Amino acid sequence: MSRPERAENPARCESLPATDHLILASASPARAALLTGAGVVFTVAPASIDEAAVRHAAVRRGHDVACTAKRLAWLKARQVARRTALHHPSRRWVIGADQMLELDGAWFDKPGSLDAAAAQLRRLQGRTHRLWSAFSLWCDGREVATDVETASLSMRPLTEADIARSVAAEGEALCGCVGAYRIESDGAALFTRVEGRQSVIMGLPLEMLLARLAGHDVEIGHRNPISTLPGA
């Protein structure tokens, strides 16, 4: 896959307190929880792109899942970075993120319904799948870093009763989870083997992202509550 267009040299912004300038371009509760747990102060301004169209185009062009996850994170960050530059010029750092699941070459979407979540668990049970979580970090409307990290998970064989219990226990929260499980909750009991960081499984390569922020002297802050940008 060809890389998204970018400046010849990655942007480097001066140190800015994240209490004023760090924006998460995602409505994901799991990503917000990861950042909050790490003491990061941020605002939320979700991106709105046609993810299905991007994935379908990637399949047609023969792009792999890792590059596609990075592409989606990049597009989300770019959209919010440009929108933010127009309406909130003092807010400069934007984090876009995406997660994809691959099983034997097939890509999975978020289930969208409890019936679809149950059907997805039937396909995953007794097998090993991979998750690819990507982030794209932008500053002042320019890309700073885009990267991806993977995790491998082996799900134990499940009976119909197991699947029904899992879906009932988690409820509607599963509709927005690409794997139809939540590793940070009851979903952990579904697996016999997990290789990879929990943050990656939850949808954001947190350690990698924090290292990038530290490398650009961004103070992540720890005092103010999360807020949402107007019009987000």
mmCIF file of C-alpha atoms in Angstrom:
data_model
loop_
_atom_site.group_PDB
_atom_site.id
_atom_site.type_symbol
_atom_site.label_atom_id
_atom_site.label_comp_id
_atom_site.label_asym_id
_atom_site.label_seq_id
_atom_site.Cartn_x
_atom_site.Cartn_y
_atom_site.Cartn_z
ATOM 1 C CA MET A 1 0.000 0.000 0.000
ATOM 2 C CA SER A 2 1.270 3.463 -0.830
ATOM 3 C CA ARG A 3 1.782 5.635 2.224
ATOM 4 C CA PRO A 4 -0.519 8.606 2.790
ATOM 5 C CA GLU A 5 0.827 11.893 1.541
ATOM 6 C CA ARG A 6 3.018 13.576 4.135
ATOM 7 C CA ALA A 7 5.566 16.305 4.545
ATOM 8 C CA GLU A 8 9.167 15.402 3.796
ATOM 9 C CA ASN A 9 10.102 15.952 7.452
ATOM 10 C CA PRO A 10 7.697 15.019 10.248
ATOM 11 C CA ALA A 11 6.305 17.981 12.144
ATOM 12 C CA ARG A 12 7.864 18.854 15.439
ATOM 13 C CA CYS A 13 5.877 21.201 17.671
ATOM 14 C CA GLU A 14 7.088 23.061 20.671
ATOM 15 C CA SER A 15 6.171 21.617 24.066
ATOM 16 C CA LEU A 16 2.500 22.319 24.779
ATOM 17 C CA PRO A 17 0.457 21.326 27.834
ATOM 18 C CA ALA A 18 -1.981 18.615 26.841
ATOM 19 C CA THR A 19 -4.607 20.114 29.139
ATOM 20 C CA ASP A 20 -5.151 22.665 26.369
ATOM 21 C CA HIS A 21 -3.926 20.958 23.236
ATOM 22 C CA LEU A 22 -4.451 17.175 23.104
ATOM 23 C CA ILE A 23 -7.493 15.886 21.198
ATOM 24 C CA LEU A 24 -8.676 12.295 20.765
ATOM 25 C CA ALA A 25 -10.293 11.887 17.340
ATOM 26 C CA SER A 26 -12.357 8.915 18.522
ATOM 27 C CA ALA A 27 -15.580 8.288 20.435
ATOM 28 C CA SER A 28 -14.269 4.949 21.756
ATOM 29 C CA PRO A 29 -14.846 4.586 25.521
ATOM 30 C CA ALA A 30 -11.988 2.068 25.689
ATOM 31 C CA ARG A 31 -9.469 4.478 24.157
ATOM 32 C CA ALA A 32 -10.646 7.270 26.423
ATOM 33 C CA ALA A 33 -10.288 4.962 29.432
ATOM 34 C CA LEU A 34 -6.740 4.023 28.423
ATOM 35 C CA LEU A 35 -5.658 7.642 28.108
ATOM 36 C CA THR A 36 -7.382 8.631 31.334
ATOM 37 C CA GLY A 37 -5.778 5.725 33.168
ATOM 38 C CA ALA A 38 -2.381 6.946 31.975
ATOM 39 C CA GLY A 39 -3.064 10.402 33.398
ATOM 40 C CA VAL A 40 -3.544 12.030 29.998
ATOM 41 C CA VAL A 41 -5.818 15.068 29.841
ATOM 42 C CA PHE A 42 -7.596 15.458 26.526
ATOM 43 C CA THR A 43 -10.718 16.563 24.717
ATOM 44 C CA VAL A 44 -12.806 14.354 22.446
ATOM 45 C CA ALA A 45 -13.623 15.303 18.849
ATOM 46 C CA PRO A 46 -14.600 12.154 16.911
ATOM 47 C CA ALA A 47 -13.757 11.868 13.239
ATOM 48 C CA SER A 48 -16.446 10.951 10.731
ATOM 49 C CA ILE A 49 -15.133 9.047 7.731
ATOM 50 C CA ASP A 50 -16.542 6.214 5.625
ATOM 51 C CA GLU A 51 -14.487 3.416 7.149
ATOM 52 C CA ALA A 52 -16.215 0.693 5.154
ATOM 53 C CA ALA A 53 -15.351 2.423 1.887
ATOM 54 C CA VAL A 54 -11.698 2.732 2.926
ATOM 55 C CA ARG A 55 -11.536 -0.953 3.841
ATOM 56 C CA HIS A 56 -13.231 -2.053 0.627
ATOM 57 C CA ALA A 57 -10.820 0.048 -1.431
ATOM 58 C CA ALA A 58 -7.894 -1.479 0.459
ATOM 59 C CA VAL A 59 -9.108 -4.997 -0.318
ATOM 60 C CA ARG A 60 -9.513 -4.174 -4.019
ATOM 61 C CA ARG A 61 -5.977 -2.816 -4.138
ATOM 62 C CA GLY A 62 -4.484 -5.759 -2.263
ATOM 63 C CA HIS A 63 -3.398 -3.766 0.775
ATOM 64 C CA ASP A 64 -2.692 -5.613 3.994
ATOM 65 C CA VAL A 65 -4.503 -5.199 7.286
ATOM 66 C CA ALA A 66 -1.685 -3.360 9.089
ATOM 67 C CA CYS A 67 -1.403 -0.694 6.404
ATOM 68 C CA THR A 68 -5.179 -0.339 6.265
ATOM 69 C CA ALA A 69 -5.416 0.205 10.029
ATOM 70 C CA LYS A 70 -2.721 2.881 9.767
ATOM 71 C CA ARG A 71 -4.487 4.476 6.815
ATOM 72 C CA LEU A 72 -7.753 4.703 8.753
ATOM 73 C CA ALA A 73 -6.047 6.193 11.811
ATOM 74 C CA TRP A 74 -4.249 8.670 9.545
ATOM 75 C CA LEU A 75 -7.451 9.749 7.807
ATOM 76 C CA LYS A 76 -9.258 10.262 11.110
ATOM 77 C CA ALA A 77 -6.432 12.312 12.583
ATOM 78 C CA ARG A 78 -6.076 14.393 9.434
ATOM 79 C CA GLN A 79 -9.786 15.208 9.329
ATOM 80 C CA VAL A 80 -9.930 16.349 12.944
ATOM 81 C CA ALA A 81 -6.574 18.153 12.743
ATOM 82 C CA ARG A 82 -7.788 20.210 9.794
ATOM 83 C CA ARG A 83 -11.172 20.894 11.390
ATOM 84 C CA THR A 84 -9.512 21.851 14.657
ATOM 85 C CA ALA A 85 -7.065 24.203 12.971
ATOM 86 C CA LEU A 86 -10.014 26.122 11.508
ATOM 87 C CA HIS A 87 -12.172 26.377 14.620
ATOM 88 C CA HIS A 88 -9.783 25.893 17.556
ATOM 89 C CA PRO A 89 -6.393 27.223 16.470
ATOM 90 C CA SER A 90 -4.918 26.919 19.971
ATOM 91 C CA ARG A 91 -5.523 23.137 20.042
ATOM 92 C CA ARG A 92 -2.677 21.483 18.185
ATOM 93 C CA TRP A 93 -2.167 17.794 19.028
ATOM 94 C CA VAL A 94 -4.596 15.258 17.533
ATOM 95 C CA ILE A 95 -4.649 11.466 18.007
ATOM 96 C CA GLY A 96 -6.433 9.319 15.433
ATOM 97 C CA ALA A 97 -6.826 5.584 16.025
ATOM 98 C CA ASP A 98 -8.187 2.460 14.398
ATOM 99 C CA GLN A 99 -8.373 -1.251 15.140
ATOM 100 C CA MET A 100 -8.849 -4.160 12.764
ATOM 101 C CA LEU A 101 -9.289 -7.891 13.314
ATOM 102 C CA GLU A 102 -7.995 -10.552 10.941
ATOM 103 C CA LEU A 103 -8.835 -14.253 10.978
ATOM 104 C CA ASP A 104 -7.344 -16.444 8.248
ATOM 105 C CA GLY A 105 -7.187 -13.490 5.873
ATOM 106 C CA ALA A 106 -10.733 -12.295 6.564
ATOM 107 C CA TRP A 107 -11.266 -8.834 8.050
ATOM 108 C CA PHE A 108 -13.965 -8.299 10.661
ATOM 109 C CA ASP A 109 -16.081 -5.198 11.286
ATOM 110 C CA LYS A 110 -17.745 -4.109 14.509
ATOM 111 C CA PRO A 111 -20.794 -6.374 14.875
ATOM 112 C CA GLY A 112 -23.360 -3.599 15.238
ATOM 113 C CA SER A 113 -25.970 -5.832 16.907
ATOM 114 C CA LEU A 114 -26.072 -8.522 19.577
ATOM 115 C CA ASP A 115 -27.061 -11.167 17.032
ATOM 116 C CA ALA A 116 -24.073 -10.212 14.898
ATOM 117 C CA ALA A 117 -21.841 -10.282 17.988
ATOM 118 C CA ALA A 118 -22.956 -13.845 18.734
ATOM 119 C CA ALA A 119 -22.321 -14.843 15.114
ATOM 120 C CA GLN A 120 -18.856 -13.323 15.287
ATOM 121 C CA LEU A 121 -18.002 -15.251 18.456
ATOM 122 C CA ARG A 122 -19.060 -18.457 16.685
ATOM 123 C CA ARG A 123 -16.478 -17.737 13.981
ATOM 124 C CA LEU A 124 -13.714 -16.838 16.425
ATOM 125 C CA GLN A 125 -14.222 -19.639 18.950
ATOM 126 C CA GLY A 126 -11.574 -22.351 18.995
ATOM 127 C CA ARG A 127 -9.282 -20.341 16.708
ATOM 128 C CA THR A 128 -6.496 -17.763 16.808
ATOM 129 C CA HIS A 129 -7.001 -14.272 15.416
ATOM 130 C CA ARG A 130 -4.922 -11.105 15.300
ATOM 131 C CA LEU A 131 -5.795 -7.551 16.241
ATOM 132 C CA TRP A 132 -4.050 -4.579 14.650
ATOM 133 C CA SER A 133 -4.289 -1.269 16.521
ATOM 134 C CA ALA A 134 -2.933 1.881 14.905
ATOM 135 C CA PHE A 135 -2.547 5.506 15.900
ATOM 136 C CA SER A 136 -1.709 8.661 13.990
ATOM 137 C CA LEU A 137 -0.407 11.701 15.855
ATOM 138 C CA TRP A 138 -0.706 15.147 14.286
ATOM 139 C CA CYS A 139 0.492 18.578 15.380
ATOM 140 C CA ASP A 140 -0.596 21.917 13.905
ATOM 141 C CA GLY A 141 -2.261 20.163 10.972
ATOM 142 C CA ARG A 142 0.760 18.023 10.076
ATOM 143 C CA GLU A 143 1.524 14.362 10.672
ATOM 144 C CA VAL A 144 4.071 13.655 13.393
ATOM 145 C CA ALA A 145 3.911 9.851 13.606
ATOM 146 C CA THR A 146 1.746 6.961 12.442
ATOM 147 C CA ASP A 147 2.327 3.418 13.662
ATOM 148 C CA VAL A 148 0.634 0.099 14.368
ATOM 149 C CA GLU A 149 1.020 -2.730 16.872
ATOM 150 C CA THR A 150 -0.464 -6.219 16.836
ATOM 151 C CA ALA A 151 -1.721 -8.816 19.305
ATOM 152 C CA SER A 152 -2.573 -12.491 18.851
ATOM 153 C CA LEU A 153 -5.439 -14.125 20.748
ATOM 154 C CA SER A 154 -6.506 -17.770 20.897
ATOM 155 C CA MET A 155 -10.140 -18.214 21.888
ATOM 156 C CA ARG A 156 -11.212 -21.391 23.643
ATOM 157 C CA PRO A 157 -13.977 -23.524 22.106
ATOM 158 C CA LEU A 158 -17.357 -22.068 23.053
ATOM 159 C CA THR A 159 -20.757 -23.689 23.358
ATOM 160 C CA GLU A 160 -23.925 -21.864 22.395
ATOM 161 C CA ALA A 161 -24.556 -21.387 26.113
ATOM 162 C CA ASP A 162 -21.106 -19.809 26.521
ATOM 163 C CA ILE A 163 -21.801 -17.409 23.675
ATOM 164 C CA ALA A 164 -25.224 -16.497 25.025
ATOM 165 C CA ARG A 165 -23.778 -15.806 28.474
ATOM 166 C CA SER A 166 -20.981 -13.656 27.073
ATOM 167 C CA VAL A 167 -23.339 -11.575 24.963
ATOM 168 C CA ALA A 168 -25.816 -11.177 27.824
ATOM 169 C CA ALA A 169 -23.087 -10.180 30.277
ATOM 170 C CA GLU A 170 -21.607 -7.465 28.069
ATOM 171 C CA GLY A 171 -24.769 -6.315 26.306
ATOM 172 C CA GLU A 172 -24.822 -3.452 23.832
ATOM 173 C CA ALA A 173 -21.190 -2.579 24.574
ATOM 174 C CA LEU A 174 -20.200 -5.462 22.279
ATOM 175 C CA CYS A 175 -21.772 -3.771 19.260
ATOM 176 C CA GLY A 176 -18.848 -1.368 19.090
ATOM 177 C CA CYS A 177 -16.112 -3.958 19.709
ATOM 178 C CA VAL A 178 -14.446 -5.344 16.604
ATOM 179 C CA GLY A 179 -13.927 -8.733 18.265
ATOM 180 C CA ALA A 180 -17.338 -8.896 19.987
ATOM 181 C CA TYR A 181 -15.585 -9.140 23.337
ATOM 182 C CA ARG A 182 -14.011 -6.801 25.899
ATOM 183 C CA ILE A 183 -10.681 -8.055 27.202
ATOM 184 C CA GLU A 184 -10.835 -5.586 30.094
ATOM 185 C CA SER A 185 -14.064 -7.188 31.302
ATOM 186 C CA ASP A 186 -15.671 -10.646 31.117
ATOM 187 C CA GLY A 187 -14.129 -11.207 27.694
ATOM 188 C CA ALA A 188 -10.803 -12.171 29.246
ATOM 189 C CA ALA A 189 -12.275 -15.544 30.234
ATOM 190 C CA LEU A 190 -12.832 -16.439 26.569
ATOM 191 C CA PHE A 191 -9.139 -16.945 25.808
ATOM 192 C CA THR A 192 -6.587 -19.676 26.376
ATOM 193 C CA ARG A 193 -3.640 -17.612 25.113
ATOM 194 C CA VAL A 194 -3.029 -13.904 24.632
ATOM 195 C CA GLU A 195 0.140 -12.446 23.112
ATOM 196 C CA GLY A 196 0.345 -8.680 23.059
ATOM 197 C CA ARG A 197 -0.336 -5.651 25.191
ATOM 198 C CA GLN A 198 -3.761 -5.113 26.688
ATOM 199 C CA SER A 199 -3.849 -1.556 25.373
ATOM 200 C CA VAL A 200 -3.436 -2.904 21.832
ATOM 201 C CA ILE A 201 -6.291 -5.341 22.388
ATOM 202 C CA MET A 202 -8.420 -2.457 23.672
ATOM 203 C CA GLY A 203 -7.767 -0.444 20.523
ATOM 204 C CA LEU A 204 -4.842 1.918 21.126
ATOM 205 C CA PRO A 205 -1.071 1.193 21.261
ATOM 206 C CA LEU A 206 -0.806 3.311 24.398
ATOM 207 C CA GLU A 207 2.828 2.690 25.288
ATOM 208 C CA MET A 208 3.968 3.470 21.751
ATOM 209 C CA LEU A 209 1.845 6.629 21.665
ATOM 210 C CA LEU A 210 3.084 7.864 25.043
ATOM 211 C CA ALA A 211 6.675 7.343 23.910
ATOM 212 C CA ARG A 212 6.009 9.490 20.840
ATOM 213 C CA LEU A 213 4.429 12.235 22.957
ATOM 214 C CA ALA A 214 7.356 12.142 25.374
ATOM 215 C CA GLY A 215 9.760 12.357 22.448
ATOM 216 C CA HIS A 216 8.123 15.646 21.474
ATOM 217 C CA ASP A 217 8.159 16.968 25.052
ATOM 218 C CA VAL A 218 4.376 16.991 25.347
ATOM 219 C CA GLU A 219 3.214 17.360 28.937
ATOM 220 C CA ILE A 220 0.262 15.004 29.205
ATOM 221 C CA GLY A 221 -1.121 16.610 32.385
ATOM 222 C CA HIS A 222 -3.252 15.001 35.066
ATOM 223 C CA ARG A 223 -5.523 17.591 36.624
ATOM 224 C CA ASN A 224 -8.439 18.560 34.381
ATOM 225 C CA PRO A 225 -11.425 16.361 33.425
ATOM 226 C CA ILE A 226 -12.154 15.155 29.915
ATOM 227 C CA SER A 227 -14.283 17.492 27.835
ATOM 228 C CA THR A 228 -15.790 17.390 24.372
ATOM 229 C CA LEU A 229 -15.176 20.053 21.781
ATOM 230 C CA PRO A 230 -18.305 21.941 20.662
ATOM 231 C CA GLY A 231 -19.702 20.612 17.428
ATOM 232 C CA ALA A 232 -17.793 17.344 17.684
#
